[in-house]
Each structure stands twice: as C-alpha cells, then as structure tokens.
XYZ file of C-alpha atoms in Angstrom:
289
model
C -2.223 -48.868 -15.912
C -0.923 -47.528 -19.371
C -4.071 -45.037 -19.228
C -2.969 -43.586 -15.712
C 1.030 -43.109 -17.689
C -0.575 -41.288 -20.290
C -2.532 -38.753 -17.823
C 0.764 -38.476 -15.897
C 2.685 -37.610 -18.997
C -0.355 -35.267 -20.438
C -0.178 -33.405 -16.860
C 3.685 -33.406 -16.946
C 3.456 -31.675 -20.498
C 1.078 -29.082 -19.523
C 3.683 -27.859 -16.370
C 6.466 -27.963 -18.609
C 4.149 -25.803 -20.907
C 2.911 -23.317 -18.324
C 6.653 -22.888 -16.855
C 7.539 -22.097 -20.408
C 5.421 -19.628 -20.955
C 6.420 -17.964 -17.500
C 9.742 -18.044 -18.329
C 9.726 -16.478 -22.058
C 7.653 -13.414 -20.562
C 10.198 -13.044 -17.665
C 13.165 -13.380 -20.301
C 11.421 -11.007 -23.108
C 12.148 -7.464 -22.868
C 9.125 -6.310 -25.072
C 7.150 -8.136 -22.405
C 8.947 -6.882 -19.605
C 8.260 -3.327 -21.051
C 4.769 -3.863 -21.352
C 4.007 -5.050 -18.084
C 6.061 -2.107 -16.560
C 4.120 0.336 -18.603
C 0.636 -1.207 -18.040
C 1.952 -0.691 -14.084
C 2.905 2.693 -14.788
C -0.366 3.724 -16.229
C -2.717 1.623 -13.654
C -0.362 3.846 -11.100
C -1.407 7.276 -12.795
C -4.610 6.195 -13.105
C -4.793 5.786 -9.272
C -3.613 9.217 -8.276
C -5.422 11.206 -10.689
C -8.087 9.607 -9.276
C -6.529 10.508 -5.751
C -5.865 14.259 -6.854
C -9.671 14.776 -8.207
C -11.134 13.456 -4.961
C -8.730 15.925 -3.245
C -9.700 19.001 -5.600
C -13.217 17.851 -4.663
C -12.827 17.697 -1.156
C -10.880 21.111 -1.242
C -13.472 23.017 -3.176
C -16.273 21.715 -1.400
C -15.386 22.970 2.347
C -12.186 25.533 1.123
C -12.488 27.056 4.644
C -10.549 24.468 6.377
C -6.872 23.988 6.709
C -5.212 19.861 6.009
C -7.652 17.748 7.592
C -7.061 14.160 7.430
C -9.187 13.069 4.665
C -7.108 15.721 2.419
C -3.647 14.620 3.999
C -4.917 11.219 2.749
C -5.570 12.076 -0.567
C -2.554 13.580 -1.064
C -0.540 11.126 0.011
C -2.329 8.535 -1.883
C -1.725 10.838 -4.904
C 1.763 11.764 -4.150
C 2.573 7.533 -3.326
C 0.657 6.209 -6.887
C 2.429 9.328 -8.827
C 6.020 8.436 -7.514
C 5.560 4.935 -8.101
C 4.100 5.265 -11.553
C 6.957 7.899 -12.631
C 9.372 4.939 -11.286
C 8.250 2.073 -13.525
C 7.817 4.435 -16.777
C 11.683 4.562 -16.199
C 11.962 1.059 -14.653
C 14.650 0.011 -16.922
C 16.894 3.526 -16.641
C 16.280 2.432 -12.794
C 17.802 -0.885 -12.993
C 20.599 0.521 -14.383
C 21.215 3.279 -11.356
C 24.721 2.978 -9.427
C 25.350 2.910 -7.010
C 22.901 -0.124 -6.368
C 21.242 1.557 -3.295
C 19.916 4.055 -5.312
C 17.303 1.119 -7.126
C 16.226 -0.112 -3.967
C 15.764 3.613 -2.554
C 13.907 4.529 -5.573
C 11.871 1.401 -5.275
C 11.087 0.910 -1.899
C 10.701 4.692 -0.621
C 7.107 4.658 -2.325
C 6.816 1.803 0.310
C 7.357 3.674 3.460
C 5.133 6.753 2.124
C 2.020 3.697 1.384
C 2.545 2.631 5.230
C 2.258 6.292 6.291
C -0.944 6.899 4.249
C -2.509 4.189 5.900
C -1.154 4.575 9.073
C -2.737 7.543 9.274
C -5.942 6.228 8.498
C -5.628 3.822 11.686
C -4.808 7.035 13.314
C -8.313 8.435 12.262
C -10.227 5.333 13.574
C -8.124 5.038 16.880
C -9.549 8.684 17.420
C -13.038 8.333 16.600
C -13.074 5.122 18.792
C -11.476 6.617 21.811
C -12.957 9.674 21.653
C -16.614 8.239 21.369
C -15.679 6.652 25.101
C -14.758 9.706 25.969
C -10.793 8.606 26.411
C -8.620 11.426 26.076
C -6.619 11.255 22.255
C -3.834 13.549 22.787
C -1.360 11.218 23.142
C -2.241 9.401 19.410
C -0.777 11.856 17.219
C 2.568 12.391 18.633
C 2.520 8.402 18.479
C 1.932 8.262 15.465
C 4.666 10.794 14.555
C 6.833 8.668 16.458
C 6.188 5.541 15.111
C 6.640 6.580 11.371
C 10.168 8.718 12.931
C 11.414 5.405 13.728
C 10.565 3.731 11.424
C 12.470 6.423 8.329
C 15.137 6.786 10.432
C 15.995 3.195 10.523
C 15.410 3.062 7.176
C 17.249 5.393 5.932
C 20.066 4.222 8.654
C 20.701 1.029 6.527
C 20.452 2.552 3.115
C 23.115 5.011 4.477
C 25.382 2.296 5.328
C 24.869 0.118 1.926
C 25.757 3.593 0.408
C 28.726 3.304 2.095
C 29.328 -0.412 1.754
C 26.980 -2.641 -0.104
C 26.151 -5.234 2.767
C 24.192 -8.350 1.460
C 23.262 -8.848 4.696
C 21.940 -5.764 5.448
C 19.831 -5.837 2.054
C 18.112 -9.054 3.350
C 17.567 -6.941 6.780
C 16.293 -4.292 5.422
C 13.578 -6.520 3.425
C 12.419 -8.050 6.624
C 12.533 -5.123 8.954
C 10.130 -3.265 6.093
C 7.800 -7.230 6.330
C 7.545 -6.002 9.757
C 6.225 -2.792 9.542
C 3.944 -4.188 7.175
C 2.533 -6.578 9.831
C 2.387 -4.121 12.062
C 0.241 -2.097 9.792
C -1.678 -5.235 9.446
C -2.206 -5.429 13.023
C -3.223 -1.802 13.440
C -5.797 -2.095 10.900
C -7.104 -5.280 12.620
C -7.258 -3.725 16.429
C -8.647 -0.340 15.876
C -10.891 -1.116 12.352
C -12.284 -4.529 14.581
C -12.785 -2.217 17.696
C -14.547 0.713 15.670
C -16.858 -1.979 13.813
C -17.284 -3.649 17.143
C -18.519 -0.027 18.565
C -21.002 1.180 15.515
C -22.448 -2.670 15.793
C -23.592 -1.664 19.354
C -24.925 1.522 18.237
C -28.994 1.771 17.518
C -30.305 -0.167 14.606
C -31.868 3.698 13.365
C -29.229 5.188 13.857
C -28.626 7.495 11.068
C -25.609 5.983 8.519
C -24.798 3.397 11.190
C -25.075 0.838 8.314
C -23.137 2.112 5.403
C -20.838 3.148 8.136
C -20.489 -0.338 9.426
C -19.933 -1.505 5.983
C -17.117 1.353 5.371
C -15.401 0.234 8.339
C -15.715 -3.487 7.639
C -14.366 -3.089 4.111
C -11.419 -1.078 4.322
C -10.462 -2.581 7.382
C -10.266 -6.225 5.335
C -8.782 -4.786 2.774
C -5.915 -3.220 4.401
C -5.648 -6.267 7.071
C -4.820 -8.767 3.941
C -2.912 -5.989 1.812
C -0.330 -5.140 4.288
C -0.496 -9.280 5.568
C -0.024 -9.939 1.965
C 3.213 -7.696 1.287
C 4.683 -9.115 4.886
C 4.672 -12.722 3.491
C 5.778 -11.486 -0.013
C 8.697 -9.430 1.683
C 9.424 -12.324 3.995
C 10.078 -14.561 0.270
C 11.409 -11.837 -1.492
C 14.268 -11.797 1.137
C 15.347 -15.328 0.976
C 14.141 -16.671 -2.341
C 15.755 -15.184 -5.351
C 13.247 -16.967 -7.446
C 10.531 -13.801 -5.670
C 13.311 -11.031 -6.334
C 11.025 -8.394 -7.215
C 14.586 -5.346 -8.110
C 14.840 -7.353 -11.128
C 13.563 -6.738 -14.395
C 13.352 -10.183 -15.439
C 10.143 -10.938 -13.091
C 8.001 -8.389 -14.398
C 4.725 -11.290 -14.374
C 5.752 -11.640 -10.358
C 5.722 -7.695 -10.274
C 2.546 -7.217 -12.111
C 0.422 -9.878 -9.092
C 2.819 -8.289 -6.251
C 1.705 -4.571 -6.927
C -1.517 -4.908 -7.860
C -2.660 -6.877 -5.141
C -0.316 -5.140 -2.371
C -1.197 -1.490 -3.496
C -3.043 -1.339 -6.870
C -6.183 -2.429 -6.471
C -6.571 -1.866 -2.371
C -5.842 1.735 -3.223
C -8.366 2.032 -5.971
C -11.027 -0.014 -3.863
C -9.900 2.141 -0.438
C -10.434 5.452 -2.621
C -14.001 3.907 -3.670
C -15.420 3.382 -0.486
C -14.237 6.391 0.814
C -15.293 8.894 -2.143
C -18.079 10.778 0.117
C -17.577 14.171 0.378
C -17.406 16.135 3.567
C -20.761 17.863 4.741
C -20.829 21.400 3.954
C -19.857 23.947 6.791
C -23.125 24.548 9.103
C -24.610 21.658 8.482
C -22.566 19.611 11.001
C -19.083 19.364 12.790
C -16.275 18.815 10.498
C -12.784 18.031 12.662
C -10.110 19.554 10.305
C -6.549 17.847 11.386
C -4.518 19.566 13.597
C-alpha cells in the first residue's frame, strides 16, 4: 500500500512539474517573443514558398490570364505574408484600441485561409461535375456568394463592436467563424470524397490516375481535419478563457493552434500540389474565368 502512495505522489509531482513549466513560458515575455517570432518566420517561410511556386507557374505558361492554380498561390502567399507581418508585431497588436482592431487584425487572415481553400473545393466540384457532363455554371457565382455572405456578416459584427464592444457578440463572432470552418470541412469531405470516388472508377492504366488519386486523397484529409480542427478549437476558444488565443500570455497554445490549423496543412497542401502546368500545345489548360 505505501508503494502505490509513493507512485501517486511521484505522478502528482510530475503534473505539478509539467503545469509549471506551461505556465512560466505563458507568463515569460522573452518566451512569448520567441514563439511569436518563430511563428512569424515559419509564416514567411510559407509564402515565399507560395510566391516562387506562383513565379513558376507564371513563367512557365505566361500566356494565360488568373487561372485557379495562380489565384491559389496568391492567396496562399498573400494569407501566410499577412499573418506573418501580424505576429512580428504581435505585441504592438495587443496593444491596438480600440479592441476590435486586434481581433480584425487577427482573424481577417482567417476569412482570406477559408477563401483559398474554398476555392480549391470550387476546382474539384468542377472537375467532378463536369466529367458527368453536369453543367458548372452555376458553381462560381456560388461560390462568390457564399464567401459575400460570409465577409459581410463578418464585417457586420466587427462594425457593431466598433461601435459598442459587445461581449456577446465577440463570443458570436468566434462561433459563427467555427462554422464556416465546418462548413469548409464539409466541402472538402463531399466534393474531395466524390472526386476520389470518381478517379477510383477510372481504368487501372489510366495515365496519372494514381498519383492523382493520391493528390486527391491527401489534400482532401488534410483540409477535412484542418478546418475540423480550428471548428473545435474556435468552439473552446469561445467559452474557455483558459484557450483564449488574443492573448499574449498563451503563446505555447498559439504555437500548436497555428501550426496545426494553417502552418503545416499549408506547407504540406503546397507540396503535393507543386506540379507545374503542361506547357501550351501539349494539352488543354482551363485558365479561370
């Protein structure tokens, strides 16, 4: 019996240790610095590698206009650079008034991450319905729609904490953005599952069928659990002040949150999809209209 007390108070002593060291990283500002910065630079490191791929894809077929895979680029570029110039400054943030300003600074990046992946669902949904010969010409202005609605909401309750800080509304605001990101979830799951689903019933010689089937699969798991992953985080982050992520004291909470939410499924998304575009002439090439 005294052997099992000793265990119990070893274990105990170890938690006590662990929450220590949690809680002097959270409380140091050197720390907090450090992990800010290290986000800052994984950030930059993202979207140059965003901005080459788009120089690449631009110099290699410079005849056509925006297609999708450079409006992608871009906005990956344009998200990782915006979010990386935000947490070099993360402290000057914090210290923004009024208070909306922070959480406009911090969570417009946000909307423009559901937009560049929203319009990669927008891709697949065409391929699919287009390869069963199902007209596509209502997608786009859907997904213009969608993404209309979803800024102008938004920006609708920012507008109003601007003009009276609502706690309420704050908590809202955090939820209705968990939404979206289950609905990007979602999106990923139907059209990424159908579009697998399709190139599985395609002939086994097929030219690229597999490394397209494993394109598919991949991004389409890693966007499923990246956007599930920042629903359930949002859902916490708007009731538990313990996963506050506007703070500076929970930098250590910060550094899992955006790595796993946008970090590394960006770097791993911009992986898979590093093939260039054929060359003009040697087969069709559907620039975005």
């Amino acid at each position: 019996m005294e052997g099992y007390g000793v265990d119990e108070a070893v274990i105990a002593l170890k938690l006590k240790d662990a929450s220590n060291w949690w809680h002097d990283i959270n409380e140091s500002t050197l720390w907090q610095d450090r992990i800010f910065h290290i986000l800052a630079a994984l950030y930059v490191l993202v979207a140059t590698v965003a901005l080459v791929q788009l120089i690449r894809i631009q110099l290699r077929v410079p005849e056509y206009g925006w297609t999708t895979q450079k409006v992608f680029h871009f906005l990956n570029f344009l998200v990782n650079g915006v979010r990386g110039f935000v947490f070099v400054f993360r402290r000057d943030v914090q210290n923004l008034h009024p208070e909306i300003v922070q959480h406009i600074l911090l969570d417009m990046p946000s909307l423009a991450f559901f937009t560049t992946y929203a319009l990669l669902v927008l891709f697949w949904a065409e391929i699919y319905y287009q390869a069963r010969a199902v007209s596509t010409d209502g997608l786009r202005p859907s997904f213009f729609t969608i993404n209309a609605v979803v800024y102008t909401i938004q920006i609708g309750m920012w507008l109003i904490l601007w003009w009276k800080y609502i706690p309420v509304l704050v908590v809202l605001s955090k939820v209705f953005f968990a939404g979206v990101s289950l609905f990007a979830a979602l999106g990923f799951l139907l059209y990424g599952g159908r579009l697998f689903l399709m190139l599985q019933r395609f002939p086994v010689e097929s030219k690229g069928r597999r490394k397209k089937l494993q394109e598919v699969g991949y991004v389409t798991t890693i966007c499923f659990l990246c956007f599930l992953v920042r629903c359930i985080m949002m859902c916490f982050n708007a009731f538990d002040k313990a996963a506050d992520l506007d703070v500076l004291n929970h930098p250590v909470l910060n550094l899992i949150y955006y790595l796993l939410v946008e970090i590394l499924p960006s770097s791993l998304v911009l992986f898979i999809l590093r093939k260039l575009p054929p060359k003009r002439g040697i087969t069709q090439y559907h620039p975005i209209r």
